[in-house]
CSV table of C-alpha atoms and ligand atoms in Angstrom, one decimal:
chain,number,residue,atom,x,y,z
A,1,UNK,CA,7.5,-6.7,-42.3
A,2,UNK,CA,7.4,-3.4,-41.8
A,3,UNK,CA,10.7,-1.4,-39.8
A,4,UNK,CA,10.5,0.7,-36.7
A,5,UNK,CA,11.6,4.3,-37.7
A,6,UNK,CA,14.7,5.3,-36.2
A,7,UNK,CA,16.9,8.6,-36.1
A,8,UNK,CA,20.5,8.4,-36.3
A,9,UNK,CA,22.0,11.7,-35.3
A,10,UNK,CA,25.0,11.4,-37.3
A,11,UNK,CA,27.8,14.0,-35.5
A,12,UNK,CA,30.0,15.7,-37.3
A,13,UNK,CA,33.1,16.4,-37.7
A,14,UNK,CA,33.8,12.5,-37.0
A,15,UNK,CA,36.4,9.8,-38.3
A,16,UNK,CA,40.1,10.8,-40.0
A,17,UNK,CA,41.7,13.5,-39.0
A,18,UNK,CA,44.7,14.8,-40.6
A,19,UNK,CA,47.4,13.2,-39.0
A,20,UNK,CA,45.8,10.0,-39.7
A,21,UNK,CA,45.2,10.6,-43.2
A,22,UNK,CA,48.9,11.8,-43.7
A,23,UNK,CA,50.3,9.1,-41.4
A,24,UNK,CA,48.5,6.0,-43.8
A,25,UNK,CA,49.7,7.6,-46.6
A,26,UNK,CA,53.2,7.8,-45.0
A,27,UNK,CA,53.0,4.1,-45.3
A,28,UNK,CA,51.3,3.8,-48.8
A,29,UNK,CA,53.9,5.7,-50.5
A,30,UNK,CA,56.5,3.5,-48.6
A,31,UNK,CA,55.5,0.7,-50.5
A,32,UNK,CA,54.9,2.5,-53.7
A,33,UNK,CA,58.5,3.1,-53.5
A,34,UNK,CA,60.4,0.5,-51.7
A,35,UNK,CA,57.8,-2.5,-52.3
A,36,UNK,CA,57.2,-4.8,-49.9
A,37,UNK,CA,58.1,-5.5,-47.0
A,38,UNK,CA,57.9,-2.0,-45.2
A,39,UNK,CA,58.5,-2.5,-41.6
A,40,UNK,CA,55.7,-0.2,-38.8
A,41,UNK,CA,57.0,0.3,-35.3
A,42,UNK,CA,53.6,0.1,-33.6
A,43,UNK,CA,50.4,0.4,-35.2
A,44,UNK,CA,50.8,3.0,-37.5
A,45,UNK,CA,47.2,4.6,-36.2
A,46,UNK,CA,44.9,2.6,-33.4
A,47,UNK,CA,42.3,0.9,-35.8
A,48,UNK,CA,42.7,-3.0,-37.1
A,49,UNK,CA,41.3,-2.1,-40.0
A,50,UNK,CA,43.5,-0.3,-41.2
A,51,UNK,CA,46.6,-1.9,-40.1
A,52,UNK,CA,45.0,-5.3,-41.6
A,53,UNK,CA,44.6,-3.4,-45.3
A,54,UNK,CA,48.4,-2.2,-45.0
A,55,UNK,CA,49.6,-5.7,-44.1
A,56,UNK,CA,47.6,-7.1,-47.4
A,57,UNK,CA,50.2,-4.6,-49.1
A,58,UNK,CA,53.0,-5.2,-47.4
A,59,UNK,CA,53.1,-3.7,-43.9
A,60,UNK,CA,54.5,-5.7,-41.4
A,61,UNK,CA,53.9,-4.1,-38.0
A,62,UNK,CA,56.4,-4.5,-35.0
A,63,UNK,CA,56.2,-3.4,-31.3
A,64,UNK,CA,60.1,-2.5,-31.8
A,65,UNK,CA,63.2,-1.6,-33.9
A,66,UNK,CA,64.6,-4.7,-33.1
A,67,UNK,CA,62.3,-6.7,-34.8
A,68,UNK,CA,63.4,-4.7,-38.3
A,69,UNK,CA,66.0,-5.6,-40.0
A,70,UNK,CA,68.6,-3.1,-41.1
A,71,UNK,CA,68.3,-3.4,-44.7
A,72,UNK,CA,64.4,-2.8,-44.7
A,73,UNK,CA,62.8,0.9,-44.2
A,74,UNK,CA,60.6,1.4,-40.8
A,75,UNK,CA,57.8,4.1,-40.5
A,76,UNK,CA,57.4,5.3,-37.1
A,77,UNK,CA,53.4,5.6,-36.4
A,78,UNK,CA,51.4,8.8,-36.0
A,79,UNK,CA,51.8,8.9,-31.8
A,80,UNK,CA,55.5,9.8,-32.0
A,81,UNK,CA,58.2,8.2,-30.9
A,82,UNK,CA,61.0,8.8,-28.1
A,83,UNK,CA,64.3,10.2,-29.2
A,84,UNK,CA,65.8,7.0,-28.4
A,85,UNK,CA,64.3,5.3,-31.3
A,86,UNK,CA,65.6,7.5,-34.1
A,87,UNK,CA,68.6,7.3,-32.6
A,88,UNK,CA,68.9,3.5,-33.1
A,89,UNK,CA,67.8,3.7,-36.5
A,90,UNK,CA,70.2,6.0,-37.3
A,91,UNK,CA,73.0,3.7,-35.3
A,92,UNK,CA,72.3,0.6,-37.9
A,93,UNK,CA,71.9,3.1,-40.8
A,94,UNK,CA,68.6,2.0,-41.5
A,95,UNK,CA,66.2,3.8,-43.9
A,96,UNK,CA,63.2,5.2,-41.4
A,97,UNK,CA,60.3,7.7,-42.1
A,98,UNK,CA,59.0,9.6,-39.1
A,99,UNK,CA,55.0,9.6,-39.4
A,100,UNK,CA,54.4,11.1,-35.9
A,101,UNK,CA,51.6,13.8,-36.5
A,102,UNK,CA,52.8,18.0,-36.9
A,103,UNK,CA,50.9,18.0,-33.7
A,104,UNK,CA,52.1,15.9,-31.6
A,105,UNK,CA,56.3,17.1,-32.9
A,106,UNK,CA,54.7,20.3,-32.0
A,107,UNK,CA,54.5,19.5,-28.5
A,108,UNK,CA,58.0,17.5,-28.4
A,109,UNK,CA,59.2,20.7,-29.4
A,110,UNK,CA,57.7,22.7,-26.7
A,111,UNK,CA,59.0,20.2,-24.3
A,112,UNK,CA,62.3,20.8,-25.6
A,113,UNK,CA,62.0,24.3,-25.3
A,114,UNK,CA,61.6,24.0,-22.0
A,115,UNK,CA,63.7,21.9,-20.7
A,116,UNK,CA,66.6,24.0,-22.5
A,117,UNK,CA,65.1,26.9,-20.2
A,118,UNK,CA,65.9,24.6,-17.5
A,119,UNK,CA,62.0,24.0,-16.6
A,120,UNK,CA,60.9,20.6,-15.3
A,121,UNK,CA,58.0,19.2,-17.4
A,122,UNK,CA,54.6,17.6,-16.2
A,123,UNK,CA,53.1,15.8,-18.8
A,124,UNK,CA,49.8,15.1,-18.2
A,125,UNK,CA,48.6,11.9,-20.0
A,126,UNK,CA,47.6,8.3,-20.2
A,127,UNK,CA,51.2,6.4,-18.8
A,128,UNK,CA,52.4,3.7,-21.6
A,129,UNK,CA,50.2,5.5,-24.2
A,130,UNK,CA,52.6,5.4,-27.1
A,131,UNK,CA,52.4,9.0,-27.7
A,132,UNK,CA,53.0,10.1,-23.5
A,133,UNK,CA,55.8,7.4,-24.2
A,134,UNK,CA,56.9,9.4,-27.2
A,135,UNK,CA,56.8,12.8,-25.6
A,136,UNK,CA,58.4,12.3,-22.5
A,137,UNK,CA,61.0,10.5,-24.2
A,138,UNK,CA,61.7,13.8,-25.9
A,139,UNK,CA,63.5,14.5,-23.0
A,140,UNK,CA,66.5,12.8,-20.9
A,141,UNK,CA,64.8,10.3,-18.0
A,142,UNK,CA,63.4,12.4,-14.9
A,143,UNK,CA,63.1,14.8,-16.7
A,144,UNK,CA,59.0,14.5,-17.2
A,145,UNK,CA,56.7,13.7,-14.6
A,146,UNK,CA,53.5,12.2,-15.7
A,147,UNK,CA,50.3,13.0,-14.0
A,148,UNK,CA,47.0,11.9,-15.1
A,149,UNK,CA,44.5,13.1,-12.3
A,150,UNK,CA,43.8,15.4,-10.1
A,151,UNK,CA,44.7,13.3,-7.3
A,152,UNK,CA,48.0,13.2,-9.2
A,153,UNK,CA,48.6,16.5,-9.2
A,154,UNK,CA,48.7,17.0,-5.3
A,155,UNK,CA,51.1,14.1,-5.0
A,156,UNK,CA,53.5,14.8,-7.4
A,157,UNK,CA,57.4,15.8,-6.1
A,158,UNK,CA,59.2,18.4,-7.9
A,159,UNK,CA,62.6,19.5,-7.9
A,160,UNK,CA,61.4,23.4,-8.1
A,161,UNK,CA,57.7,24.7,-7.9
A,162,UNK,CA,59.0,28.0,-9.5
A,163,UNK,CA,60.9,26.2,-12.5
A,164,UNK,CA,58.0,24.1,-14.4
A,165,UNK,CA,56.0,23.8,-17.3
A,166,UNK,CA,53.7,21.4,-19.0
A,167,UNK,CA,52.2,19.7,-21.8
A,168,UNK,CA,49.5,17.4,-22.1
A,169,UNK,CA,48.8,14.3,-24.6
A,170,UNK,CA,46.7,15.3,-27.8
A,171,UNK,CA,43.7,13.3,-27.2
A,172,UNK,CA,43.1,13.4,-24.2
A,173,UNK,CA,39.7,14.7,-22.2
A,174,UNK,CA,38.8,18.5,-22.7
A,175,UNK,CA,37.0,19.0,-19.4
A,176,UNK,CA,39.2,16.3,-17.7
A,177,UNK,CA,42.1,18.3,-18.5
A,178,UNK,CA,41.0,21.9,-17.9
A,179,UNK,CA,40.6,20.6,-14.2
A,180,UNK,CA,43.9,18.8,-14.4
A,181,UNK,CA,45.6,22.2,-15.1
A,182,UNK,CA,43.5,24.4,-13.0
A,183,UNK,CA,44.9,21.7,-10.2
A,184,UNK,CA,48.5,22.5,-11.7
A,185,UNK,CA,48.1,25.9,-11.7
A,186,UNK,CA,47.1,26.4,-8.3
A,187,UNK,CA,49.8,24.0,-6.7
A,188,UNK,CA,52.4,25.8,-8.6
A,189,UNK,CA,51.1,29.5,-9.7
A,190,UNK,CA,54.6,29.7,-11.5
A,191,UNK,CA,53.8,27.1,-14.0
A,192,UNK,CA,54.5,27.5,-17.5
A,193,UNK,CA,52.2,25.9,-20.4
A,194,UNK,CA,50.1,26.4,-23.2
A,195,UNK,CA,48.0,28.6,-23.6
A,196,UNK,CA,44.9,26.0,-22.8
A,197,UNK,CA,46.3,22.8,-23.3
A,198,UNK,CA,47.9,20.9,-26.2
A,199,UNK,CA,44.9,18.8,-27.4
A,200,UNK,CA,44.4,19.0,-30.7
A,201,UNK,CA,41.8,20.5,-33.1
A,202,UNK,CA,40.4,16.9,-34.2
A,203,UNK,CA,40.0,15.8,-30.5
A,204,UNK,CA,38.5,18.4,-29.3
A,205,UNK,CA,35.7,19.0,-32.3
A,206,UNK,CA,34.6,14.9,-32.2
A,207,UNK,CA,34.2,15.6,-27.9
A,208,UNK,CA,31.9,19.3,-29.3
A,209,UNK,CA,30.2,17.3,-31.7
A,210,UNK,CA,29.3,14.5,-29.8
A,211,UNK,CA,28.4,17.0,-26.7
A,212,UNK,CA,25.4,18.1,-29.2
A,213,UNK,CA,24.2,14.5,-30.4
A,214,UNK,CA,24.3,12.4,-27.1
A,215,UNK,CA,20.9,14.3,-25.3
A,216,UNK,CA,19.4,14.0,-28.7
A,217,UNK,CA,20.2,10.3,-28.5
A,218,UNK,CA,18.4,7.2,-26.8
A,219,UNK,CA,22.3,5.7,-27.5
A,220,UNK,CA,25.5,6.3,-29.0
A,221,UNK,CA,28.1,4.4,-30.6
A,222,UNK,CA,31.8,5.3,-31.5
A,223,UNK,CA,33.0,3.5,-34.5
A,224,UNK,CA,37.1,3.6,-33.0
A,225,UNK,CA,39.6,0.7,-31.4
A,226,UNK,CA,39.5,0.0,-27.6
A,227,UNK,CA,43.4,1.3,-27.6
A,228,UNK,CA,42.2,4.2,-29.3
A,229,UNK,CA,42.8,7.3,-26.7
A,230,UNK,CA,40.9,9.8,-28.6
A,231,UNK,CA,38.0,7.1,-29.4
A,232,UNK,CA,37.4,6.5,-25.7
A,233,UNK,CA,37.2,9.5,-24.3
A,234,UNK,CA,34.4,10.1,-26.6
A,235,UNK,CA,32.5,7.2,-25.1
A,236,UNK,CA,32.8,9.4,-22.0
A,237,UNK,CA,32.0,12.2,-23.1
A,238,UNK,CA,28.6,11.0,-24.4
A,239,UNK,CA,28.2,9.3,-21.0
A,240,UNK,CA,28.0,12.7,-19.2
A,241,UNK,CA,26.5,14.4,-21.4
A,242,UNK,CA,23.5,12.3,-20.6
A,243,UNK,CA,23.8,9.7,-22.9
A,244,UNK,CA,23.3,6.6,-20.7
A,245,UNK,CA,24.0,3.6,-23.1
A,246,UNK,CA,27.2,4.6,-25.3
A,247,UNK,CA,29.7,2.0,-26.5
A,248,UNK,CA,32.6,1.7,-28.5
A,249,UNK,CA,32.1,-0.3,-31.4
A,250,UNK,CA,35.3,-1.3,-34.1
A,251,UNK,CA,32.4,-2.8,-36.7
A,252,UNK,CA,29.2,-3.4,-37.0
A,253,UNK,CA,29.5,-7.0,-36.0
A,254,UNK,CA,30.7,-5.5,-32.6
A,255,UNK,CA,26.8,-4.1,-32.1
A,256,UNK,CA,24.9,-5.5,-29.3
A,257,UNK,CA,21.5,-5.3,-31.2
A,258,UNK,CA,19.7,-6.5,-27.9
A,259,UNK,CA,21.0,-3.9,-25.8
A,260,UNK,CA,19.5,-1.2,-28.3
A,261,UNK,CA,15.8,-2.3,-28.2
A,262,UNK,CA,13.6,-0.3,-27.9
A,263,UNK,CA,15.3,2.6,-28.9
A,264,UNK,CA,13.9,5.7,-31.4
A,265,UNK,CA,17.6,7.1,-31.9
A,266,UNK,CA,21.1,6.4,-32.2
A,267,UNK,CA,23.7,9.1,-32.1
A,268,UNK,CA,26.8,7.9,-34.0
A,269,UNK,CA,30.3,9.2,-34.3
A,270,UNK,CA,34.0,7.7,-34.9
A,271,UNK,CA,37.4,8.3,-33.4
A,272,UNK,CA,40.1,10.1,-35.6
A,273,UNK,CA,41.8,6.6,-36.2
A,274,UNK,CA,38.1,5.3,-37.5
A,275,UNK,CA,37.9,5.1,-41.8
A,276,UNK,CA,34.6,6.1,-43.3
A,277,UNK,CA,34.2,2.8,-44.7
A,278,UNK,CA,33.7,1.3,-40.9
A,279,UNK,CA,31.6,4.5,-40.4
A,280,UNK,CA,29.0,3.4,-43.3
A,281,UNK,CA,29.1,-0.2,-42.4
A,282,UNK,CA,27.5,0.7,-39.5
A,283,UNK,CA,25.3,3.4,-40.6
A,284,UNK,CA,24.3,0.2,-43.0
A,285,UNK,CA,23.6,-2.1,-40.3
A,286,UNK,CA,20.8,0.0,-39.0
A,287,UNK,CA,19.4,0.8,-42.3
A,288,UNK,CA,18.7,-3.1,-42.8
A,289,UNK,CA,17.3,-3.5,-39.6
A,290,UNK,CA,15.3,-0.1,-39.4
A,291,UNK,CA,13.9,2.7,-41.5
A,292,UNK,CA,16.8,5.3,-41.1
A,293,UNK,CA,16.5,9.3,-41.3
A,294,UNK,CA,20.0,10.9,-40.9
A,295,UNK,CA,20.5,13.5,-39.5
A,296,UNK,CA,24.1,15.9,-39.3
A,297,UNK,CA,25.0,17.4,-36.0
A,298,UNK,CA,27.3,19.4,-36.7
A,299,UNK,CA,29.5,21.7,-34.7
A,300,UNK,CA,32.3,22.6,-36.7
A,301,UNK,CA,34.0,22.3,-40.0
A,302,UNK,CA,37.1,21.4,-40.2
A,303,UNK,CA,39.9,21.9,-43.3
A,304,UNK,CA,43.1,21.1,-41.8
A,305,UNK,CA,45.7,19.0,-44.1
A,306,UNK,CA,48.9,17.9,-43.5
A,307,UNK,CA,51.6,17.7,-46.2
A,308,UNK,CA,52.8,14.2,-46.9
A,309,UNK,CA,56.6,14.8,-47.9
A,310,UNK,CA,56.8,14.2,-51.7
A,311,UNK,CA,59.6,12.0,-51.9
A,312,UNK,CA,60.3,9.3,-48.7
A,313,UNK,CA,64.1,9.2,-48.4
A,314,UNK,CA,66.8,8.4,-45.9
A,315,UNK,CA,67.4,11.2,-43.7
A,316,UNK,CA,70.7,12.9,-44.4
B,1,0CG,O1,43.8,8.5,-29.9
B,1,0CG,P1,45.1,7.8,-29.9
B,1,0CG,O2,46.3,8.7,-29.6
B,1,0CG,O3,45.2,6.5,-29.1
B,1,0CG,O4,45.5,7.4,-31.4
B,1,0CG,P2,44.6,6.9,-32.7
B,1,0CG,O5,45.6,6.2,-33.6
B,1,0CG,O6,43.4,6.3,-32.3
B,1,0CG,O7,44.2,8.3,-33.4
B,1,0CG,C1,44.9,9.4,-33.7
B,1,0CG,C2,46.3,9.2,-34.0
B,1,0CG,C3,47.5,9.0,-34.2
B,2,SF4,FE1,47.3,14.5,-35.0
B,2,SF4,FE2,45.2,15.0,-33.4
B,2,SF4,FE3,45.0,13.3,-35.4
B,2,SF4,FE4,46.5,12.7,-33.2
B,2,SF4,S1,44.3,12.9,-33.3
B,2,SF4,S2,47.0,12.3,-35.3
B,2,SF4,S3,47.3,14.8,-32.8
B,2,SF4,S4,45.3,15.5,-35.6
């Protein structure tokens, strides 16, 4: 039997970004060093495939410090973590490693900076998304105010419109956001903030990329974990830009093959958390059932790399 051709607009850049990459290694070298058991507080990125393959070496994942015991090392995961939890660590003289990205201590930082200048932060973000957890626990409670719409932004009480800033979460919606702040900006005109916003560079090239494949594309999938924040918002993304039929997808057992009938092309991409070898498992599963041409949308390159410190040790 012959198979139907199909296109698969493949976009690009997709899958790890550099914080993952250096966050999973974080972890690898704990075990080199320490062997097994290393303890994770959260999952150290959003993806179950990768959390499964650490727990094979070793890993064992925890919502909280509690749940470690003090003689063990803990990794904090790539969203960041509030102040609090160092803190604790450092109270039972455990052994932790911080493997919250560059980019999101980046912001913390800001938010500190701030605050010392006596600003009230907004944080605009996702509430209980580990990393708008993580950031607003940067600072003492009260202290942030989250808002995550528009609608937000004209209900929110502050102590002093001329005394605010704000930062946003990493992976969060490009266009979403740009209103968000517009909104912020207009309610208080005093605001201080980035220059933009603080997404990053990997969230913002997979939304670019996939902004150039979804017309092309009868339907889209995002290889990426439904607590993924960066993998979602790509979903969306493809959605408006005219992409009717996009889905989120962790495997390609997670493909609803009867949905995608009919169709000539796929456009497929993968959030930052998503490892290449989920990526071509997929690309895989439409090569059995179809005759495949690939084809790279590409938007940008990227080169970024995050140094993974050389030797783990206990903080001093
Ligand atoms: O996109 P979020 O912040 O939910 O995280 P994920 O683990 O999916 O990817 C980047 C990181 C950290
Ligand atoms: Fe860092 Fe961005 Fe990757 Fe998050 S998505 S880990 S902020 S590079």
């Amino acid at each position: 039997m012959t198979k139907p051709p199909l296109t698969i607009y493949l976009a690009a850049p997709r899958g790890f970004c550099a914080g993952v990459d250096r966050a999973i290694k974080i972890v690898d070298m704990a075990l080199e060093k320490w062997g097994a058991p290393v303890y994770v507080r959260h999952e150290i990125v959003h993806n179950k495939y990768v959390v499964d393959t650490l727990r094979d070496k070793g890993a064992v994942f925890v919502d909280e410090l509690d749940e470690c015991p003090d003689d063990r090392p803990v990794i904090f995961s790539a969203h960041g973590v509030p102040k609090s939890v160092p803190a604790a660590a450092a109270a039972r003289d455990m052994l932790f490693v911080d493997a919250t990205c560059p980019l999101v201590s980046k912001v913390h930082i800001e938010a500190e900076r701030h605050h010392a200048k006596g600003l009230q932060m907004i944080m605009i973000g996702h509430e209980g998304h580990p990393e708008t957890v993580g950031t607003m626990g940067q600072l003492p409670e009260g202290e942030v105010l989250l808002v995550e719409t528009v609608d937000d932004v004209a209900k929110v009480e502050v102590r002093d419109p001329d005394k605010l800033a704000f930062v946003t979460q990493t992976t969060l919606s490009v266009d979403d956001t740009a209103d968000i702040v517009a909104a912020l900006q207009a309610r208080f005109p005093a605001i201080q903030g980035p220059h933009k916003e603080d997404i990053c560079y990997a969230t913002t090239n997979r939304q670019e990329a996939v902004k150039a494949a979804a017309p092309k594309s009868d339907a889209l999938l995002v290889v990426g974990a439904p607590n993924s924040s960066n993998s979602k918002r790509l979903v969306e993304v493809a959605k408006r830009a005219g992409c009717d039929y996009a889905q989120l997808v962790q495997r390609a057992t997670d493909i609803d093959w009867r949905a995608l009938e009919g169709i000539k092309s796929i456009g497929i991409t993968a959030g930052a958390s998503a490892p290449d070898v989920l990526i071509q498992e997929v690309i895989d599963a439409f090569g059995a059932r179809y005759d495949t041409t690939v084809e790279v949308v590409e938007t940008a390159q990227e080169n970024v790399e995050f140094k993974v410190p050389r030797v783990l040790r206990e903080p001093a």
